[in-house]
Coordinates of C-alpha atoms and ligand atoms in Angstrom, one line a residue:
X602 CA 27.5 -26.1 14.8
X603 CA 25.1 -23.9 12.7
X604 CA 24.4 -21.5 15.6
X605 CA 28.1 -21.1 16.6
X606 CA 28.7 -20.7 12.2
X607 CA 26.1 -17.8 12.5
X608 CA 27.6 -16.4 15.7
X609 CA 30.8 -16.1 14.0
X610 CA 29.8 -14.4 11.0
X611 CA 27.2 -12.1 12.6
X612 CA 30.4 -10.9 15.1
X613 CA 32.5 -10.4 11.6
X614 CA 29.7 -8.5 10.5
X615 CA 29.7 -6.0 13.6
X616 CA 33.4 -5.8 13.4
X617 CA 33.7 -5.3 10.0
X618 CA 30.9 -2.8 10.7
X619 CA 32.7 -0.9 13.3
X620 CA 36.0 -0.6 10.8
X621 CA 34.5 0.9 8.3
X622 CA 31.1 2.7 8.8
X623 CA 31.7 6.6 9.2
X624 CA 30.0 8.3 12.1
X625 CA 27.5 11.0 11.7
X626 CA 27.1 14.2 13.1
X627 CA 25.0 17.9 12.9
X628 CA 26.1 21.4 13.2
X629 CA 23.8 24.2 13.2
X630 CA 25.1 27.7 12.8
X631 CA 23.2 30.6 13.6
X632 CA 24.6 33.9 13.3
X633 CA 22.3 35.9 15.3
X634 CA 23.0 34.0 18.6
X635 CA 26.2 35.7 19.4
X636 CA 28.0 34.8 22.7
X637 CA 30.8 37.8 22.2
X638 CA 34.1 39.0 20.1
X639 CA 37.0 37.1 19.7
X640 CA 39.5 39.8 20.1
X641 CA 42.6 39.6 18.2
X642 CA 44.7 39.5 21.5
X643 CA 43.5 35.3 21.7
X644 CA 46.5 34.9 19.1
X645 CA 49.3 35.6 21.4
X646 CA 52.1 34.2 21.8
X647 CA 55.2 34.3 24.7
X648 CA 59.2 34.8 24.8
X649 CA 60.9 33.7 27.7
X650 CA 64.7 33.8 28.5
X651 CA 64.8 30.3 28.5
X652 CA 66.6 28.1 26.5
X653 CA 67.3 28.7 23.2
X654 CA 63.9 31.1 23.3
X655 CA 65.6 34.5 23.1
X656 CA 69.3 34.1 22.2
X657 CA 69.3 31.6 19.5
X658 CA 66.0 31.8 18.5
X659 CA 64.5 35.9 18.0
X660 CA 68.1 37.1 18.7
X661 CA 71.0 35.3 17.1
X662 CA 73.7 38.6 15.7
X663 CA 76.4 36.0 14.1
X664 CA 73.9 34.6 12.0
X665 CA 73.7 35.1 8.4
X666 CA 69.7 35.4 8.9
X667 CA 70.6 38.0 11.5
X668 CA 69.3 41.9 11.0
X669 CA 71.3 44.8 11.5
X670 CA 69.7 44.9 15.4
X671 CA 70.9 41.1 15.6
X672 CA 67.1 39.7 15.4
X673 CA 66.6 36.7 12.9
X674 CA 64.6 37.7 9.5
X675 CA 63.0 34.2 9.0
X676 CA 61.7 34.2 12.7
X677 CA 60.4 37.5 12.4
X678 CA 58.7 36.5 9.1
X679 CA 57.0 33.1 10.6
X680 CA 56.0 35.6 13.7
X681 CA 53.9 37.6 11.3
X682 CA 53.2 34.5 8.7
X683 CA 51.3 32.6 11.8
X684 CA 49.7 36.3 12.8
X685 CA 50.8 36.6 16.6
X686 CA 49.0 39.9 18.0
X687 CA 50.6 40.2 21.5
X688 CA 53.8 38.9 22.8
X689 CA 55.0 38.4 26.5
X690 CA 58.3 39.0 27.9
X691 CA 60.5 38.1 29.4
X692 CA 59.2 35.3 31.7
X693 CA 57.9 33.0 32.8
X694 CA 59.6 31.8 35.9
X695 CA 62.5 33.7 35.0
X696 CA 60.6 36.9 35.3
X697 CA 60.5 36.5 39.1
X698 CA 64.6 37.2 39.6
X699 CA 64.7 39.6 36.9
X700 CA 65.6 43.1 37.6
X701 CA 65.3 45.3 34.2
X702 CA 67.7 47.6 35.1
X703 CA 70.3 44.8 34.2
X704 CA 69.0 45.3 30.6
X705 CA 69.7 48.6 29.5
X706 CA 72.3 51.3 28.7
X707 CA 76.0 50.0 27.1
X708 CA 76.1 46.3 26.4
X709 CA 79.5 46.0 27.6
X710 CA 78.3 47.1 31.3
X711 CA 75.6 45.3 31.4
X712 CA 75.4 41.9 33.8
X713 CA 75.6 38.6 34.0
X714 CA 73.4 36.9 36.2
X715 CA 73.1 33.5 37.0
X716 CA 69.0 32.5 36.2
X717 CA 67.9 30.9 39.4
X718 CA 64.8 29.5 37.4
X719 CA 66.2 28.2 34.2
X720 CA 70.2 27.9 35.7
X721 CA 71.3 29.7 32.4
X722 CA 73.7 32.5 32.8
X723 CA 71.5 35.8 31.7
X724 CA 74.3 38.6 29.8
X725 CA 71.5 40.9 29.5
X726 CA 72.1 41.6 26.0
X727 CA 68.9 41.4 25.3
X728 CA 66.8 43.8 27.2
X729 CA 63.7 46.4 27.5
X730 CA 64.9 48.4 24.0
X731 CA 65.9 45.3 22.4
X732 CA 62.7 43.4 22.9
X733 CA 61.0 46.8 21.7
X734 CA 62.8 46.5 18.5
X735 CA 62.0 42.9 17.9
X736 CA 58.3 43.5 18.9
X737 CA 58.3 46.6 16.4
X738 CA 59.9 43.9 13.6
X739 CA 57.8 41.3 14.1
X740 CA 54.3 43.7 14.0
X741 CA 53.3 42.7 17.7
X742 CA 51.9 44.0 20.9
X743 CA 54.5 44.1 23.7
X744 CA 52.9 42.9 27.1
X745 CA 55.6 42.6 29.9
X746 CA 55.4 41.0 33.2
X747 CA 57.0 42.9 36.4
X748 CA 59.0 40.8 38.7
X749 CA 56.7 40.0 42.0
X750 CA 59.2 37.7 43.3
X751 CA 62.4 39.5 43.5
X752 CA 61.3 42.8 42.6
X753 CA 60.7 45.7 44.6
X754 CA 57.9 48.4 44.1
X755 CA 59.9 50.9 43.0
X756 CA 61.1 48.6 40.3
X757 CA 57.9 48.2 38.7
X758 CA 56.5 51.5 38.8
X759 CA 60.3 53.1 37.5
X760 CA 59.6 50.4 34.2
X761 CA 56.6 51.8 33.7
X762 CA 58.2 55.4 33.8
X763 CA 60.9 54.2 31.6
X764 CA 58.8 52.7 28.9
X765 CA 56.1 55.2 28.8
X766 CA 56.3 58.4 30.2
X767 CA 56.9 61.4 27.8
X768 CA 61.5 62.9 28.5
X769 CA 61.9 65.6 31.6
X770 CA 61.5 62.1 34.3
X771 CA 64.6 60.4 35.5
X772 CA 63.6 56.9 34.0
X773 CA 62.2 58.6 30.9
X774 CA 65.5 60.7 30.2
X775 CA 67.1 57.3 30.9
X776 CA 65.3 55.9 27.9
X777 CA 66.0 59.3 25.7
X778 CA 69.8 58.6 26.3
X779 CA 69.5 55.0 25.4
X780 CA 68.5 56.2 22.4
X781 CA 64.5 56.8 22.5
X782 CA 62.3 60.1 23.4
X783 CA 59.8 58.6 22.1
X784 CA 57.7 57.0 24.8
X785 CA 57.2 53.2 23.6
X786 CA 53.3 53.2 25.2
X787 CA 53.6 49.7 26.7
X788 CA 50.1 48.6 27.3
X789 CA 49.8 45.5 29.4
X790 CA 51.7 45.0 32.0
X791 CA 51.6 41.8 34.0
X792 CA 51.5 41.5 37.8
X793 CA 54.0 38.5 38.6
X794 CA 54.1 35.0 37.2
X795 CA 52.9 32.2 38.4
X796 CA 52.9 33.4 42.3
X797 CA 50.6 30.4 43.1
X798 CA 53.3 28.2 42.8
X799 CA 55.7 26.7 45.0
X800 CA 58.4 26.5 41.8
X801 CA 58.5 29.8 42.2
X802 CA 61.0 32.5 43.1
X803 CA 59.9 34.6 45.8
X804 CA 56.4 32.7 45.8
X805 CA 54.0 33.9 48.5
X806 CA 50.7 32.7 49.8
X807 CA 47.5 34.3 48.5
X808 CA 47.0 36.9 50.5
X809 CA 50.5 38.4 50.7
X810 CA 50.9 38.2 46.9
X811 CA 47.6 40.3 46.7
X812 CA 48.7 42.9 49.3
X813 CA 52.4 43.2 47.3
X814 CA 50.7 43.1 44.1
X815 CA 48.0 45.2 44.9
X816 CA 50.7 48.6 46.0
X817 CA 52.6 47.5 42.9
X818 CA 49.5 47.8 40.7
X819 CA 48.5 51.5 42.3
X820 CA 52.2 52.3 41.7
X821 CA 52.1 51.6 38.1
X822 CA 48.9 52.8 37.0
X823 CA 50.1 56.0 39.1
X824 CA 52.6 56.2 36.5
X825 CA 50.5 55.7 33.5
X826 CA 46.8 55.5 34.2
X827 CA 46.0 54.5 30.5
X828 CA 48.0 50.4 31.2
X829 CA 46.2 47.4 31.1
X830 CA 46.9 45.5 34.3
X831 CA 47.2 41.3 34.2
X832 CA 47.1 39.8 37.6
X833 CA 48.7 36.4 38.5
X834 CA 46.0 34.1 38.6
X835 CA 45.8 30.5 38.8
X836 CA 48.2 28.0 37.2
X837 CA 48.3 25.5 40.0
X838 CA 45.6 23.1 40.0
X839 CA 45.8 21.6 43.8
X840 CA 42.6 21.5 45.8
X841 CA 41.0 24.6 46.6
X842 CA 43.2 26.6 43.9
X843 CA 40.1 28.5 43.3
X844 CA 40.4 30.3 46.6
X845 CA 43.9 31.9 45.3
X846 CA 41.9 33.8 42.2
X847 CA 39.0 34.7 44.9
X848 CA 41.9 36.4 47.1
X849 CA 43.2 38.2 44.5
X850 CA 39.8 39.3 42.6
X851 CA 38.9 40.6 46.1
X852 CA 41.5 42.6 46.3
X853 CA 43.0 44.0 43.2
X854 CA 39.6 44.3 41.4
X855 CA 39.8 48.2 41.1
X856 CA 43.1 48.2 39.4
X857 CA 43.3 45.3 36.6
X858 CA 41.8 44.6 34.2
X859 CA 42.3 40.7 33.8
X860 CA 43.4 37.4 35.6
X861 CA 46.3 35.3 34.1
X862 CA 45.5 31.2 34.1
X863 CA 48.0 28.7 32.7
X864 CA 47.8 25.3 31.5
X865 CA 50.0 22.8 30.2
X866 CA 49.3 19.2 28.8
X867 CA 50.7 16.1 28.2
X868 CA 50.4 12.2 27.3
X869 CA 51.9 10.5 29.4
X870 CA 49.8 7.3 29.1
X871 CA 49.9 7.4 25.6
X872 CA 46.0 7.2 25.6
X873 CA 44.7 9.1 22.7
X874 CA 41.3 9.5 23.4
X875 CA 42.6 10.7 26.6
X876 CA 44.5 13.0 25.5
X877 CA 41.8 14.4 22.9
X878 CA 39.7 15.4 26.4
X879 CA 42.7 17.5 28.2
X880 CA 40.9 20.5 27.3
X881 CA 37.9 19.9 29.4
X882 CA 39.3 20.9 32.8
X883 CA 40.4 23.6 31.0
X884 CA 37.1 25.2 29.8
X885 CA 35.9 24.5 33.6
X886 CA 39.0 26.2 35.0
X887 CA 37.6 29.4 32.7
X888 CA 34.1 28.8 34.3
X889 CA 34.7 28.9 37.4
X890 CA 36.9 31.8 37.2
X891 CA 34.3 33.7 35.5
X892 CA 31.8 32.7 38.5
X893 CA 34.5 34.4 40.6
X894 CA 35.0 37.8 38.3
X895 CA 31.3 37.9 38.6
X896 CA 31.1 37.1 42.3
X897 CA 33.7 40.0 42.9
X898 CA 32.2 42.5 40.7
X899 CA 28.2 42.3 41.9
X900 CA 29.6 42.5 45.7
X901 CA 31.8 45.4 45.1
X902 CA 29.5 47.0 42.4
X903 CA 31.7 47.3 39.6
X904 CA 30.6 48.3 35.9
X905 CA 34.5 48.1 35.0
X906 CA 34.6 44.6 33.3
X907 CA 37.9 41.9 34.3
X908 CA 38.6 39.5 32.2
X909 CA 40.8 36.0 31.4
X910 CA 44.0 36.2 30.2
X911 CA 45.2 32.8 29.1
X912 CA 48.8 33.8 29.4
X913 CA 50.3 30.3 29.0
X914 CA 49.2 27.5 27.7
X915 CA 50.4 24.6 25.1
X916 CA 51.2 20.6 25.1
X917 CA 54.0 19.9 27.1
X918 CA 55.6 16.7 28.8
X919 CA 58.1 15.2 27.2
X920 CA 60.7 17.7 27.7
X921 CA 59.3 18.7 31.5
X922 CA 62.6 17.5 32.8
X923 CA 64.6 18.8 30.0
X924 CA 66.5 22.2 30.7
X925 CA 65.9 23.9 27.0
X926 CA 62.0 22.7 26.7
X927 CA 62.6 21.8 23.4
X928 CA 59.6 19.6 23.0
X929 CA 59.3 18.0 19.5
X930 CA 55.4 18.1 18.4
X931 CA 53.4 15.9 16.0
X932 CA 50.0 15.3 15.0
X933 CA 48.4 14.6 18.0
X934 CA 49.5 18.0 19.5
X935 CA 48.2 19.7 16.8
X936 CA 44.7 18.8 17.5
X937 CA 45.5 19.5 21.2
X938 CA 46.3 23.3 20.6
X939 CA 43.1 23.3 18.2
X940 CA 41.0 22.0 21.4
X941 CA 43.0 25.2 23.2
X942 CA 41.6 27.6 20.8
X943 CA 38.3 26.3 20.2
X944 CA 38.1 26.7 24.2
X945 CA 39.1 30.1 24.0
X946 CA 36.7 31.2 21.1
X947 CA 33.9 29.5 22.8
X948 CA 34.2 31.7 25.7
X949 CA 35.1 34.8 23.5
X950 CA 33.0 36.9 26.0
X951 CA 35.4 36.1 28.9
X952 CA 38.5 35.1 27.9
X953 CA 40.4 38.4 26.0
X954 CA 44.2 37.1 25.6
X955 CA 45.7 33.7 24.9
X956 CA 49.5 33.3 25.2
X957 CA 50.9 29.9 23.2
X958 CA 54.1 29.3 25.5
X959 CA 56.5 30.0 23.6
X960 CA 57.5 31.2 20.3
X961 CA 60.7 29.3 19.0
X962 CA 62.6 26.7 20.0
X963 CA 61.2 26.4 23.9
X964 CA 57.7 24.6 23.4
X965 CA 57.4 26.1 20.4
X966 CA 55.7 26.6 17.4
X967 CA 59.1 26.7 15.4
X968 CA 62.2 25.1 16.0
X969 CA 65.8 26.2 14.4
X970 CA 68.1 23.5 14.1
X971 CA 71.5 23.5 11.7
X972 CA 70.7 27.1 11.3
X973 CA 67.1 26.1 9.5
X974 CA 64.0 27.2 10.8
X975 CA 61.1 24.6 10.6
X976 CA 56.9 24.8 11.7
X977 CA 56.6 22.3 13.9
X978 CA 52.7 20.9 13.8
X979 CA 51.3 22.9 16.5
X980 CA 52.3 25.8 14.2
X981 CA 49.1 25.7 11.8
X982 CA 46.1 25.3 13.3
X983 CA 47.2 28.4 15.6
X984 CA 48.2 30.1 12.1
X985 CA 44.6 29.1 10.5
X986 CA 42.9 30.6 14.0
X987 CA 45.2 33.6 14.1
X988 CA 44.4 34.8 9.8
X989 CA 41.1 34.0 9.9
X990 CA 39.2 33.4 13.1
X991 CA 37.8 37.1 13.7
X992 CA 34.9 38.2 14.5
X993 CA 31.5 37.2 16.7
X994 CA 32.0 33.6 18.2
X995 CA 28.6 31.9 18.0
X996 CA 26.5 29.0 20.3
X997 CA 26.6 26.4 18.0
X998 CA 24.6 23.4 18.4
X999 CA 26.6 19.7 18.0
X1000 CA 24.9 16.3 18.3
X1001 CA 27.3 13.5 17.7
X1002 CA 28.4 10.2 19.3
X1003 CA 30.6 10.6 22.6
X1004 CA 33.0 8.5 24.3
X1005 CA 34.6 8.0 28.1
X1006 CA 37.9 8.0 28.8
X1007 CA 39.0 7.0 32.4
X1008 CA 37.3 10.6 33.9
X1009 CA 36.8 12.4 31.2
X1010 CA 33.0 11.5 30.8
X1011 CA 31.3 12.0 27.2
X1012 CA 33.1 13.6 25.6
X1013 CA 32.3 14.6 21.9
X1014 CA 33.8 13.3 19.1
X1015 CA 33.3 16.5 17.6
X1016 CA 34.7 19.5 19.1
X1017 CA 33.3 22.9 17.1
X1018 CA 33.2 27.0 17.0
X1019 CA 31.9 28.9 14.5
X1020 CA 32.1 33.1 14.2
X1021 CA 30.6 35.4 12.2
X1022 CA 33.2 38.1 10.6
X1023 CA 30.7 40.9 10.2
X1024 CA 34.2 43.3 8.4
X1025 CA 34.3 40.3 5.1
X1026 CA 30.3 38.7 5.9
X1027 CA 31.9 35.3 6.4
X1028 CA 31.3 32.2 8.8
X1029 CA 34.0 30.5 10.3
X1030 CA 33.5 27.2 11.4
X1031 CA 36.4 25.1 13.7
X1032 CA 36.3 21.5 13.6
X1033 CA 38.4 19.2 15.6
X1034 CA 37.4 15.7 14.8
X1035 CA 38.9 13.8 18.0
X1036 CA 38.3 10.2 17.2
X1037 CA 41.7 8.7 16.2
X1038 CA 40.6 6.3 13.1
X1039 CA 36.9 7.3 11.7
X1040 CA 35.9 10.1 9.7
X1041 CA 32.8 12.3 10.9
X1042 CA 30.1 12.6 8.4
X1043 CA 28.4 15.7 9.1
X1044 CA 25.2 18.0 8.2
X1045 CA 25.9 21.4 8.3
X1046 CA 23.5 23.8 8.4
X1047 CA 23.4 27.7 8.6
X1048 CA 20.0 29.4 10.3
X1049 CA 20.1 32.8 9.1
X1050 CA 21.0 34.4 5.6
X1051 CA 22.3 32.7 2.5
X1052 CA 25.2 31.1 2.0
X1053 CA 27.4 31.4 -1.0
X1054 CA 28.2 28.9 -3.7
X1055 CA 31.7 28.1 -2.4
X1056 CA 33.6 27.5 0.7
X1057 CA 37.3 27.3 1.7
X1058 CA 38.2 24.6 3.4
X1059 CA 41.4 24.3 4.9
X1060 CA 42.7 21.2 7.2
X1061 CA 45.7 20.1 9.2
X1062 CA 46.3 16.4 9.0
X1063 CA 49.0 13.6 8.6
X1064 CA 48.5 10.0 7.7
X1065 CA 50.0 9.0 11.3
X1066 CA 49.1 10.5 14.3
X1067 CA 52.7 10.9 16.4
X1068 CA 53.9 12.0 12.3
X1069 CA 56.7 15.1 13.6
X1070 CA 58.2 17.4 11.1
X1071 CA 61.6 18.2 11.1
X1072 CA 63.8 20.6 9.0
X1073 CA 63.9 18.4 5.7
X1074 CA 60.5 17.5 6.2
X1075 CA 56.9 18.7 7.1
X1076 CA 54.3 15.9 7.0
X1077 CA 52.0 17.8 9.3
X1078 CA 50.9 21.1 7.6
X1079 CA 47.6 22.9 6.1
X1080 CA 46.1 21.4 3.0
X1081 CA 43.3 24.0 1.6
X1082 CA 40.8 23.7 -1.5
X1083 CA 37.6 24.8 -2.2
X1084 CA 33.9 23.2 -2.1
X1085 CA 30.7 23.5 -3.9
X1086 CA 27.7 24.5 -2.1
X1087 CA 24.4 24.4 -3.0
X1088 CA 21.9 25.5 -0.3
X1089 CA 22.2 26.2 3.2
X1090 CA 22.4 22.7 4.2
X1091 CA 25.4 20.7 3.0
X1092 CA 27.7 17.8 4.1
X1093 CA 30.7 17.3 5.0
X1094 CA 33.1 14.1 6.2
X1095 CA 35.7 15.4 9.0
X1096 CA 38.4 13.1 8.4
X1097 CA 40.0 10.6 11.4
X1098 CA 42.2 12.5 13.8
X1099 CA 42.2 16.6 12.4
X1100 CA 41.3 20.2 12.7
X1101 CA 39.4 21.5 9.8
X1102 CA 38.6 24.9 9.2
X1103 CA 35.5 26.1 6.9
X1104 CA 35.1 29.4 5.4
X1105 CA 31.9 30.9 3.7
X1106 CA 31.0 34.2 2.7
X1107 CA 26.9 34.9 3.7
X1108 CA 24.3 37.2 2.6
X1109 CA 22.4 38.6 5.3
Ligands
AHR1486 O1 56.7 28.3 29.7 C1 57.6 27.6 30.6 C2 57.3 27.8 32.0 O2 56.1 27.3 32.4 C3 57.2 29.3 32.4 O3 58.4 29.9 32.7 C4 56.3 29.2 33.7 O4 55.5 30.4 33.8 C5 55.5 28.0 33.5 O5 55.5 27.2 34.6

């Protein structure tokens, strides 16, 4: 009786225990151990004709929030609110039956054309010197994608010559007439969409997507030698799909100047922890492409780097099946697309571009509905990433307790970056504290130089973690204050479930 008393209460103990004890962790930040620069093109973003992603969402004319061009003020003020450096256009799948001829000159002669990706009915009122003006509204890079599937050669070189060459060409007086001498100087230029998968239109095999790809790419720089080239890369992860980057590096490797890869998540199983580990395949898909750049560029000899561009990625499953995408994020997503960006700050050195997919409506970081537009969650850790997150990205030692989830082995609790912003002499540090019901206590410390008395700290967090925002309502935003420091050690509790971002100004 006494024994089985004791037995009870010791296992209350260890329960209680488990409840309530915080875990501990350690960070160590050292800026001299640099690993390379973020650049400011990992805060991109994506606008498809999909959905509600282009008309309805950057374009609506008969809205009153409409500009005199027909582009919606409060989307172009959350574009340059959240800080988006590089847009994509205009696909996507859709990209791949797209011929951009169908988008300029009159409106009124313009096509329709039934969208063989989506099954929307394109009127092409939206087209190259629209998406120019938007792009010059919203402050953004334009990066466009040429259609590999559909396309022809010509095609993609002529857009080229439309977009940038100086008047006295055919496709460049074309542009003057439409209303532009000025050449717009369109610097990246993607080489097909997803042409590794079978969803596609006009899909090939490896090597005949290279060959195509690689007269398209001479074309085009042949027209402007000063373009940035993206090629299709991998976005479909079957066995062997490592082979279809090793093709393509092999052949196109003296004409681009990155490789796309895509990736798209979801919880299906409702399995949080899970879910907090779908980034790891991720950050081993970047590996292993990198082995491949570098396995291309030592045979061939090349000093001219190639790089990742992340082109597409974001949380998406429950409106897979769904024609508009319009995939309604909470909490839990959040932290997903802070695991995205701490991935892609972690291997500043290789990966150049990030592209959330998309930018409104269609897996989006803002939604419009009743004519309002609202953040959905994902929109503010990729806001606190996009203002603040500049500069060197650093190795920066974590120990903290781990967990398994079904194959996702060890995985840390804690997921971290820091960067050192040599411009304002401040340390960035990006915390993702995955476990879904106990705060983190953790040490910080910084190795080299002195930091200052105070630190922002800025965090994105709900009380529930499937907590949505909606138009009346936005439970999951960025809460910011400041801290004392004293010393270059100090502590800090990562609460249950968020994404934390620290800022401190350092004297070297
Ligand atoms: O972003 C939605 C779709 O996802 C894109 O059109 C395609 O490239 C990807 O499969």
């Amino acid at each position: 009786m006494k024994n089985s008393i004791l037995s009870v209460c010791l296992l209350m103990l260890m329960v209680a225990n488990s409840m309530g004890q915080n875990l501990k962790a350690k960070i160590k930040i050292d800026i001299e151990r640099r690993i390379g620069t973020v650049d400011k093109l990992l805060y991109g973003n994506f606008t498809e004709h999909l959905g509600r992603c282009i008309y309805g969402g950057i374009y609506e004319p008969a809205s009153p929030e409409a500009n005199a061009d027909g582009f919606r003020k409060d989307v172009l003020t959350a574009t340059q609110n959240l800080g988006v450096s590089v847009v994509r256009w205009p696909g996507g799948n859709f990209v791949s039956g797209y011929h951009w001829e169908d988008g300029i000159g009159p409106k009124a002669n313009r096509p329709k054309r039934k969208d063989l990706a989506w099954g929307d009915i394109e009127s092409n009122e939206v087209g190259t010197d629209e998406f120019m003006k938007f792009a010059k509204a919203a402050g953004v890079e334009p990066y466009f994608c040429v259609n590999m599937g559909t396309g022809s050669l010509d095609e993609a070189r002529n857009w080229v010559e439309y977009c940038n060459a100086k008047p006295g060409l055919y496709y460049s007086d074309l542009r003057a007439k439409n209303g532009h001498p000025e050449p717009y100087r369109v610097k990246y230029w993607g080489l097909g969409n997803e042409m590794d998968g079978e969803w596609q239109i006009g899909h090939k095999n490896a090597e005949d997507y290279s060959k195509y790809a690689l007269e398209a790419a001479k074309m085009m720089k042949w027209s402007d030698d000063s373009i940035k080239l993206i090629a299709s890369g991998s976005s479909n992860y079957v066995r062997d799909w490592a082979e279809w980057d090793r093709t393509v590096l092999n052949s196109l490797h003296d004409y681009i100047d990155y490789i796309s890869l895509h990736h798209y998540s979801g919880n299906q199983s409702h399995d949080h922890n899970k879910f907090m580990a779908v980034t790891l395949p991720v950050e081993n898909a970047i590996r292993i492409t990198e082995g491949i750049i570098n396995e291309v560029r030592s045979k061939y000899k090349m000093k001219k780097p190639i790089y990742i561009a992340f082109d597409e990625y974001n949380v998406w499953y429950r409106a897979w099946n769904d024609q508009k995408l319009e995939e309604h994020y909470n909490m839990q997503d959040a932290l997903v697309v802070a695991l995205y960006l701490n991935v892609f700050v972690r291997n500043a050195h290789i990966v150049k571009m990030a592209n959330m997919a998309q930018l409104v409506n269609v897996i989006a970081p803002m939604m419009i509905t009743n004519g309002k537009l609202w953040m959905q969650p994902i929109y503010y850790p990729l806001q606190l990433f996009a203002q603040n997150c500049k500069g060197q990205s650093l190795q920066t030692l974590v120990q903290c307790d781990r967990y398994d989830a079904g194959d996702y082995k060890q995985v840390p609790y804690l997921d971290v970056t820091s960067v050192f912003n040599d411009a304002s002499q401040e340390i960035i540090v990006n915390v993702v504290n995955r476990h879904e019901s106990k705060a983190i206590e953790t040490t910080l410390t910084n190795q080299v130089g002195k930091l200052a008395s105070k630190a922002l700290v800025s965090e994105v967090n709900s009380s529930g973690l499937v907590d949505e925002n909606n138009e009346k309502e936005q439970k999951v935003k960025t809460t910011s204050k400041e801290m004392n420091l004293t010393g270059d050690t100090f502590s800090y509790v990562f609460s249950a479930h968020s994404f934390t971002q620290i800022r401190i100004k350092v004297k070297i």
